[in-house]
mmCIF file of C-alpha atoms in Angstrom:
data_model
loop_
_atom_site.group_PDB
_atom_site.id
_atom_site.type_symbol
_atom_site.label_atom_id
_atom_site.label_comp_id
_atom_site.label_asym_id
_atom_site.label_seq_id
_atom_site.Cartn_x
_atom_site.Cartn_y
_atom_site.Cartn_z
ATOM 1 C CA MET L 572 149.399 118.244 106.539
ATOM 2 C CA PRO L 573 147.482 121.070 108.460
ATOM 3 C CA ARG L 574 143.718 122.060 107.386
ATOM 4 C CA GLN L 575 143.382 125.160 105.537
ATOM 5 C CA LYS L 576 141.816 127.965 107.649
ATOM 6 C CA ARG L 577 138.297 128.689 106.748
ATOM 7 C CA THR L 578 138.492 132.406 106.030
ATOM 8 C CA ALA L 579 138.058 134.347 102.880
ATOM 9 C CA LYS L 580 141.647 135.055 102.478
ATOM 10 C CA ASN L 581 142.316 131.922 100.229
ATOM 11 C CA VAL L 582 139.284 133.022 98.041
ATOM 12 C CA LYS L 583 139.653 135.556 94.881
ATOM 13 C CA GLU L 584 138.048 139.227 95.050
ATOM 14 C CA PRO L 585 134.931 138.709 92.924
ATOM 15 C CA ARG L 586 135.435 140.489 89.624
ATOM 16 C CA GLU L 587 133.753 143.750 88.983
ATOM 17 C CA GLU L 588 133.324 143.254 85.440
ATOM 18 C CA LEU L 589 132.207 139.751 83.685
ATOM 19 C CA GLU L 590 133.382 138.582 80.433
ATOM 20 C CA ALA L 591 130.647 137.942 77.919
ATOM 21 C CA GLU L 592 130.952 134.168 78.264
ATOM 22 C CA ASP L 593 130.700 134.440 81.999
ATOM 23 C CA VAL L 594 126.742 135.613 81.861
ATOM 24 C CA LEU L 595 124.370 132.717 81.241
ATOM 25 C CA PHE L 596 120.976 134.292 82.093
ATOM 26 C CA LYS L 597 121.010 138.165 81.006
ATOM 27 C CA PRO L 598 118.401 139.564 83.450
ATOM 28 C CA LYS L 599 115.340 141.588 81.851
ATOM 29 C CA LEU L 600 115.575 143.952 85.031
ATOM 30 C CA LYS L 601 118.923 144.990 86.276
ATOM 31 C CA LEU L 602 118.193 144.998 89.950
ATOM 32 C CA LYS L 603 119.206 147.851 91.999
ATOM 33 C CA ILE L 604 120.549 146.310 95.381
ATOM 34 C CA LYS L 605 120.858 148.085 98.276
ATOM 35 C CA GLU L 606 124.337 148.043 99.980
ATOM 36 C CA LEU L 607 124.185 147.992 103.789
ATOM 37 C CA ASN L 608 126.832 148.479 106.232
ATOM 38 C CA TRP L 609 128.105 145.164 106.390
ATOM 39 C CA THR L 610 130.781 143.927 109.110
ATOM 40 C CA GLN L 611 134.007 142.697 108.071
ATOM 41 C CA LYS L 612 132.891 139.231 108.933
ATOM 42 C CA GLN L 613 129.914 139.496 106.375
ATOM 43 C CA ARG L 614 132.191 140.639 103.703
ATOM 44 C CA ASP L 615 134.401 137.537 104.297
ATOM 45 C CA PHE L 616 131.164 135.459 103.900
ATOM 46 C CA PHE L 617 130.278 136.913 100.680
ATOM 47 C CA ARG L 618 133.669 136.316 99.471
ATOM 48 C CA LEU L 619 133.288 132.647 100.209
ATOM 49 C CA GLY L 620 129.629 132.454 99.368
ATOM 50 C CA LEU L 621 129.983 134.188 95.989
ATOM 51 C CA ASP L 622 133.093 132.473 94.630
ATOM 52 C CA GLU L 623 132.396 130.326 91.704
ATOM 53 C CA ASN L 624 133.863 127.335 93.356
ATOM 54 C CA THR L 625 131.688 127.461 96.099
ATOM 55 C CA LYS L 626 128.919 125.062 95.458
ATOM 56 C CA VAL L 627 127.266 124.706 98.877
ATOM 57 C CA VAL L 628 127.315 126.946 102.272
ATOM 58 C CA LEU L 629 126.214 125.637 105.513
ATOM 59 C CA LEU L 630 125.531 128.814 107.702
ATOM 60 C CA SER L 631 125.071 128.683 111.193
ATOM 61 C CA GLY L 632 124.231 131.299 113.803
ATOM 62 C CA PRO L 633 122.201 132.650 116.466
ATOM 63 C CA ALA L 634 118.963 134.825 116.238
ATOM 64 C CA GLY L 635 120.035 138.298 114.686
ATOM 65 C CA THR L 636 122.870 137.614 112.873
ATOM 66 C CA ALA L 637 121.268 138.205 109.376
ATOM 67 C CA LYS L 638 121.789 134.912 107.826
ATOM 68 C CA THR L 639 118.881 135.154 105.437
ATOM 69 C CA LEU L 640 119.574 138.627 104.912
ATOM 70 C CA MET L 641 122.795 137.776 103.778
ATOM 71 C CA ALA L 642 122.088 134.764 101.760
ATOM 72 C CA VAL L 643 119.302 136.666 99.754
ATOM 73 C CA TYR L 644 122.130 139.199 99.024
ATOM 74 C CA CYS L 645 124.155 136.594 97.544
ATOM 75 C CA GLY L 646 121.339 135.224 95.427
ATOM 76 C CA LEU L 647 120.605 138.751 94.252
ATOM 77 C CA LYS L 648 123.815 139.696 93.201
ATOM 78 C CA LEU L 649 124.429 136.368 91.214
ATOM 79 C CA MET L 650 120.957 136.752 89.631
ATOM 80 C CA ASN L 651 122.028 140.191 88.540
ATOM 81 C CA GLU L 652 125.408 139.025 87.054
ATOM 82 C CA GLY L 653 123.482 136.456 84.827
ATOM 83 C CA LYS L 654 125.220 133.408 87.039
ATOM 84 C CA VAL L 655 121.862 131.851 88.179
ATOM 85 C CA SER L 656 118.715 131.958 86.463
ATOM 86 C CA ASP L 657 116.398 132.616 89.739
ATOM 87 C CA MET L 658 116.378 131.718 93.490
ATOM 88 C CA MET L 659 114.217 129.494 95.292
ATOM 89 C CA TYR L 660 113.419 129.728 98.905
ATOM 90 C CA LEU L 661 112.573 126.738 101.034
ATOM 91 C CA ARG L 662 112.198 125.520 104.616
ATOM 92 C CA SER L 663 110.182 123.064 106.683
ATOM 93 C CA ALA L 664 106.656 123.673 107.599
ATOM 94 C CA VAL L 665 107.348 123.237 111.237
ATOM 95 C CA GLU L 666 105.447 125.589 113.619
ATOM 96 C CA SER L 667 107.277 127.316 115.954
ATOM 97 C CA SER L 668 105.088 126.767 118.827
ATOM 98 C CA GLU L 669 104.357 124.085 121.711
ATOM 99 C CA ALA L 670 100.637 124.205 120.833
ATOM 100 C CA LYS L 671 99.854 123.633 116.804
ATOM 101 C CA LEU L 672 97.590 125.925 114.898
ATOM 102 C CA GLY L 673 95.616 122.902 113.336
ATOM 103 C CA PHE L 674 93.789 123.231 110.089
ATOM 104 C CA LEU L 675 94.049 126.498 108.018
ATOM 105 C CA PRO L 676 91.679 127.375 105.476
ATOM 106 C CA GLY L 677 92.797 128.521 101.788
ATOM 107 C CA SER L 678 95.308 127.195 99.139
ATOM 108 C CA ALA L 679 98.659 125.697 99.480
ATOM 109 C CA GLU L 680 100.116 129.083 98.781
ATOM 110 C CA GLU L 681 98.155 130.815 101.418
ATOM 111 C CA LYS L 682 98.679 128.159 104.028
ATOM 112 C CA LEU L 683 102.505 128.915 103.419
ATOM 113 C CA SER L 684 102.295 132.554 102.882
ATOM 114 C CA PHE L 685 103.474 133.077 106.493
ATOM 115 C CA TYR L 686 106.654 130.774 106.246
ATOM 116 C CA ASN L 687 107.593 132.679 103.373
ATOM 117 C CA LEU L 688 107.379 136.350 105.100
ATOM 118 C CA PRO L 689 111.210 136.481 106.255
ATOM 119 C CA PHE L 690 112.215 135.999 102.808
ATOM 120 C CA LEU L 691 109.800 138.356 101.115
ATOM 121 C CA ASP L 692 111.015 140.905 103.796
ATOM 122 C CA LYS L 693 114.584 140.197 102.906
ATOM 123 C CA ILE L 694 113.819 140.995 99.346
ATOM 124 C CA SER L 695 111.970 144.355 100.218
ATOM 125 C CA GLU L 696 114.897 145.329 102.145
ATOM 126 C CA LEU L 697 117.455 144.627 99.599
ATOM 127 C CA VAL L 698 115.853 145.469 96.389
ATOM 128 C CA GLU L 699 115.392 149.052 95.378
ATOM 129 C CA ASN L 700 113.457 149.158 91.983
ATOM 130 C CA ALA L 701 111.300 145.952 91.916
ATOM 131 C CA SER L 702 108.868 144.456 94.608
ATOM 132 C CA PRO L 703 108.610 140.568 95.428
ATOM 133 C CA HIS L 704 105.407 140.556 93.481
ATOM 134 C CA ARG L 705 107.086 141.416 90.428
ATOM 135 C CA LEU L 706 109.883 139.147 90.913
ATOM 136 C CA ILE L 707 107.206 136.294 91.522
ATOM 137 C CA THR L 708 105.334 136.892 88.358
ATOM 138 C CA GLU L 709 108.620 137.195 86.466
ATOM 139 C CA ASN L 710 109.725 133.790 87.797
ATOM 140 C CA LYS L 711 112.772 134.917 89.337
ATOM 141 C CA ILE L 712 111.857 133.912 92.826
ATOM 142 C CA GLU L 713 109.852 130.740 94.228
ATOM 143 C CA MET L 714 109.198 129.600 97.272
ATOM 144 C CA PHE L 715 107.849 126.280 98.410
ATOM 145 C CA PRO L 716 107.982 123.687 101.473
ATOM 146 C CA VAL L 717 111.151 120.857 101.827
ATOM 147 C CA ASN L 718 109.086 118.205 101.070
ATOM 148 C CA PHE L 719 108.070 119.403 97.889
ATOM 149 C CA ALA L 720 111.548 118.820 96.434
ATOM 150 C CA ARG L 721 111.897 115.260 96.162
ATOM 151 C CA GLY L 722 112.314 114.288 92.673
ATOM 152 C CA LEU L 723 113.191 117.700 91.220
ATOM 153 C CA ASN L 724 116.717 118.671 89.421
ATOM 154 C CA TRP L 725 117.918 122.177 90.105
ATOM 155 C CA THR L 726 120.054 123.322 87.273
ATOM 156 C CA ASN L 727 121.630 126.980 87.380
ATOM 157 C CA LYS L 728 119.354 127.941 90.478
ATOM 158 C CA PHE L 729 120.342 129.606 93.639
ATOM 159 C CA VAL L 730 118.734 127.727 96.615
ATOM 160 C CA ILE L 731 117.971 128.967 100.234
ATOM 161 C CA LEU L 732 116.927 126.262 102.636
ATOM 162 C CA ASP L 733 116.070 128.564 105.765
ATOM 163 C CA GLU L 734 115.544 127.383 109.465
ATOM 164 C CA ALA L 735 117.428 124.255 108.621
ATOM 165 C CA GLN L 736 117.624 123.704 112.334
ATOM 166 C CA ASN L 737 113.931 122.230 111.739
ATOM 167 C CA SER L 738 115.146 119.862 109.038
ATOM 168 C CA THR L 739 115.865 116.218 109.515
ATOM 169 C CA LYS L 740 118.941 114.415 107.914
ATOM 170 C CA ARG L 741 116.541 113.242 105.173
ATOM 171 C CA GLU L 742 115.483 116.419 104.317
ATOM 172 C CA LEU L 743 118.590 118.132 104.300
ATOM 173 C CA THR L 744 119.840 114.942 102.162
ATOM 174 C CA THR L 745 117.042 115.711 99.759
ATOM 175 C CA VAL L 746 117.750 119.383 99.251
ATOM 176 C CA LEU L 747 121.447 118.773 98.643
ATOM 177 C CA THR L 748 120.918 115.994 96.361
ATOM 178 C CA ARG L 749 118.748 117.961 93.930
ATOM 179 C CA LEU L 750 121.693 120.394 92.989
ATOM 180 C CA SER L 751 122.821 120.083 89.514
ATOM 181 C CA LYS L 752 125.235 122.060 87.240
ATOM 182 C CA GLY L 753 125.424 125.759 87.895
ATOM 183 C CA SER L 754 123.531 125.625 91.084
ATOM 184 C CA LYS L 755 124.280 127.060 94.400
ATOM 185 C CA CYS L 756 122.610 126.222 97.782
ATOM 186 C CA PHE L 757 123.086 128.083 101.214
ATOM 187 C CA ILE L 758 121.710 126.170 104.228
ATOM 188 C CA LEU L 759 121.135 128.622 107.115
ATOM 189 C CA GLY L 760 119.889 127.499 110.647
ATOM 190 C CA ASP L 761 120.131 128.297 114.421
ATOM 191 C CA PRO L 762 120.783 125.342 116.435
ATOM 192 C CA MET L 763 119.186 127.122 119.611
ATOM 193 C CA GLN L 764 116.029 127.549 117.929
ATOM 194 C CA THR L 765 114.923 124.104 116.905
ATOM 195 C CA ASP L 766 111.081 123.212 116.910
ATOM 196 C CA LEU L 767 111.764 119.462 116.203
ATOM 197 C CA ARG L 768 110.528 116.698 118.685
ATOM 198 C CA HIS L 769 113.208 115.713 120.904
ATOM 199 C CA GLY L 770 115.536 113.126 119.501
ATOM 200 C CA THR L 771 114.867 114.212 115.793
ATOM 201 C CA GLY L 772 116.962 117.456 115.555
ATOM 202 C CA GLY L 773 120.604 117.993 115.378
ATOM 203 C CA ALA L 774 121.175 117.117 111.722
ATOM 204 C CA LEU L 775 122.313 120.636 110.992
ATOM 205 C CA GLU L 776 124.972 120.661 113.642
ATOM 206 C CA LYS L 777 126.169 117.211 112.515
ATOM 207 C CA MET L 778 126.433 118.213 108.765
ATOM 208 C CA MET L 779 128.418 121.333 109.804
ATOM 209 C CA HIS L 780 130.869 118.965 111.237
ATOM 210 C CA ILE L 781 130.740 116.501 108.915
ATOM 211 C CA PHE L 782 131.581 119.147 105.908
ATOM 212 C CA GLY L 783 133.863 121.271 108.078
ATOM 213 C CA ASP L 784 137.112 119.722 106.663
ATOM 214 C CA GLN L 785 139.589 120.454 103.902
ATOM 215 C CA GLU L 786 138.164 117.695 101.909
ATOM 216 C CA SER L 787 134.779 119.239 101.604
ATOM 217 C CA PHE L 788 136.322 122.876 101.013
ATOM 218 C CA ASP L 789 138.187 121.706 98.084
ATOM 219 C CA ALA L 790 135.049 120.218 96.532
ATOM 220 C CA GLY L 791 132.890 123.411 96.924
ATOM 221 C CA VAL L 792 131.354 122.731 100.077
ATOM 222 C CA VAL L 793 132.119 125.613 102.767
ATOM 223 C CA THR L 794 130.646 126.004 106.650
ATOM 224 C CA PHE L 795 130.455 129.467 108.122
ATOM 225 C CA GLU L 796 129.664 130.145 111.659
ATOM 226 C CA LEU L 797 128.476 133.340 113.271
ATOM 227 C CA ASN L 798 128.204 133.800 117.065
ATOM 228 C CA GLU L 799 126.597 136.348 119.602
ATOM 229 C CA GLU L 800 129.115 138.860 118.508
ATOM 230 C CA ASP L 801 127.897 139.283 114.877
ATOM 231 C CA ILE L 802 124.136 139.735 116.062
ATOM 232 C CA MET L 803 122.663 143.125 114.245
ATOM 233 C CA ARG L 804 119.395 143.101 115.236
ATOM 234 C CA ASP L 805 120.057 144.906 118.713
ATOM 235 C CA GLN L 806 122.276 144.968 121.734
ATOM 236 C CA LEU L 807 119.406 143.526 123.732
ATOM 237 C CA VAL L 808 119.123 140.419 121.347
ATOM 238 C CA LYS L 809 123.097 140.061 121.871
ATOM 239 C CA PHE L 810 122.544 140.038 125.532
ATOM 240 C CA LEU L 811 119.404 137.800 125.677
ATOM 241 C CA VAL L 812 121.036 135.056 123.474
ATOM 242 C CA LYS L 813 124.044 134.892 125.708
ATOM 243 C CA LYS L 814 122.164 134.320 129.098
ATOM 244 C CA LEU L 815 119.614 131.729 126.884
ATOM 245 C CA ARG L 816 122.526 129.694 126.026
ATOM 246 C CA ALA L 817 122.943 128.707 129.745
ATOM 247 C CA PHE L 818 119.109 127.965 130.048
ATOM 248 C CA ASP L 819 119.544 124.362 129.416
#
């Protein structure tokens, strides 16, 4: 039997109006979410990611393809609809440099603040009537490194694991096995930009392959790949990524 093609055609359009029993968490503030000039492929991704049967999304793509922006958009939509209680942003605390910065002063929150900037920037870009600070104080968004996740149990949460090309198999497994009832998890990464030492990377690519079958799709685990043609940042970035693929 041929494997079902991984497109949005076999996913129902999200309902514009929700029944009362669908709303689990009535938001204190209805967020005004900016609608950007999404491409058709991005809209296909939203239909897959927002579908009630989708529990885990593995998204791979080069720099500039709006992976984090798309994931944050989905999380904000689900919070607005009362489908999840809050959104969590995780990433491995791996420096993107050959030279290490060494000791950084300050609290744990201050040390990790730089890693959270991409997430907070996307919140600011998409939400028109609330600041990231307000969402933090209202416990609607939370940020911490992957290694703090062990032992936790996530119910009715929207989880984003960003820069997953820097996560090991053990870290990816830890995140995936924290999920409980009502939660969704989006795992995002660009295999071209791993900062792990040689021989310790590749976990994201392997998981994309393992979960890229019909059995996984039926279980609510979907994979989605973007390429150079989906780059939105700038035409120069699109050109650079194509050339850099031949670097190795």
